[in-house]
XYZ file of C-alpha atoms in Angstrom:
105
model
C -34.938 1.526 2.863
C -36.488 -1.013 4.941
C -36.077 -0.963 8.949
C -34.020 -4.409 8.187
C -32.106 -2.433 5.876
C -31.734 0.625 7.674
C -30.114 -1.732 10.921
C -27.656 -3.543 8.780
C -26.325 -0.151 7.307
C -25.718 1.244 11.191
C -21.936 0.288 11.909
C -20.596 -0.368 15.052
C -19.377 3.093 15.629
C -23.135 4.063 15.451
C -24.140 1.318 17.619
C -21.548 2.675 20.092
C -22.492 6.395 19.802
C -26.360 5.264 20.546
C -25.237 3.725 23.639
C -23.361 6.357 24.875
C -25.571 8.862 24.234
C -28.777 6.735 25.641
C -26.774 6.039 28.927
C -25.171 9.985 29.750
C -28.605 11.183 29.382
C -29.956 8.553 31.833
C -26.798 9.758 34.322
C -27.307 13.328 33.687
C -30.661 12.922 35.008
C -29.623 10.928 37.585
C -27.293 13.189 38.825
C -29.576 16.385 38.611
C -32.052 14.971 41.117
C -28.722 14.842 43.265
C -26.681 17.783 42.473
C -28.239 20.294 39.910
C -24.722 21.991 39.690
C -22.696 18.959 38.999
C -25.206 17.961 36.551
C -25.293 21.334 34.710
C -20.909 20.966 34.797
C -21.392 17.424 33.059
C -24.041 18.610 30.548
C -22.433 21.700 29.829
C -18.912 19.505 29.140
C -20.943 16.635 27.352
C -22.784 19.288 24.833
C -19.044 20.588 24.216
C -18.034 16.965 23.519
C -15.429 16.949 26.150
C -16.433 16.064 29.439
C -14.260 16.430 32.705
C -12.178 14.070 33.989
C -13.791 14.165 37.452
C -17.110 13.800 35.381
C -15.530 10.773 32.891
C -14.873 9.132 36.514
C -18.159 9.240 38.096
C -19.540 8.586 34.713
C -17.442 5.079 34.422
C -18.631 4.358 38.270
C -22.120 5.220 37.395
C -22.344 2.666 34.492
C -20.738 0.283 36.137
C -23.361 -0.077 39.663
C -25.700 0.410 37.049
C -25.444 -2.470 35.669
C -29.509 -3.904 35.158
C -29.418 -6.696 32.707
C -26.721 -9.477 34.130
C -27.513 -12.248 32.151
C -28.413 -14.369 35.317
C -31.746 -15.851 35.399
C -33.646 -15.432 38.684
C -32.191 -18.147 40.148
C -28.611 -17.111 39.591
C -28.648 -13.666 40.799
C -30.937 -10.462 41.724
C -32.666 -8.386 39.099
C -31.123 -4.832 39.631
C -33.598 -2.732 38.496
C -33.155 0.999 37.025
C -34.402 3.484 34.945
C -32.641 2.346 31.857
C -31.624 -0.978 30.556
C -27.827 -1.253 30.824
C -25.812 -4.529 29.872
C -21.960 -5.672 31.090
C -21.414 -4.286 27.088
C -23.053 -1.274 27.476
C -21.157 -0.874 30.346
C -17.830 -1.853 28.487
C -18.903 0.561 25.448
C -18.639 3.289 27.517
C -15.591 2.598 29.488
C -14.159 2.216 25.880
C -15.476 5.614 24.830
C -14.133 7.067 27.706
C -10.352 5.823 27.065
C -10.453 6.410 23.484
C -10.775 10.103 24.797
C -8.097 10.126 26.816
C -9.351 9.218 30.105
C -7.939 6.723 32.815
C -10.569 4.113 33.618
């Protein structure tokens, strides 16, 4: 299988999991360099596939003022640079994540 091949065989749920996955280890590293314990509470919930809902909240806020890649050129609006590119659909991807697992966002 080709790598053209191998991206038209990755659904949309895969597409989604990548996301979330690439953007909660981006926060969880965020979040150590402010508060090792809350960062050890989200991994530990994340590993266990079930994160808090105090953690699904700042998670959804996170994403959200993290926001790099607006779509604006430079003369519509400010670059927001970060450590990770995130889109207004990665953004969404996760939110939807988050509610299909029960959580209020």
């Amino acid at each position: 299988m080709n790598d053209k091949q191998a991206r038209r065989s990755t659904g949309p749920e895969d597409h989604r999991t990548e996301t979330v996955a690439r953007l909660v280890a981006a926060w969880l590293a965020e979040t150590e360099q402010h508060d090792r314990a809350a960062a050890r509470q989200a991994r530990a919930g994340w590993q266990r596939g079930a994160l808090s809902e105090p953690d699904a909240q700042d998670l959804a806020t996170w994403v959200t003022a993290r926001v790099t890649d607006t779509g604006f050129t430079e003369d519509e609006g400010p670059y927001v640079e970060g450590p990770v590119r995130i889109t207004p659909s990665d953004k969404d991807t996760v939110h939807e994540w988050l509610r299909a697992r029960g959580h209020r966002i």
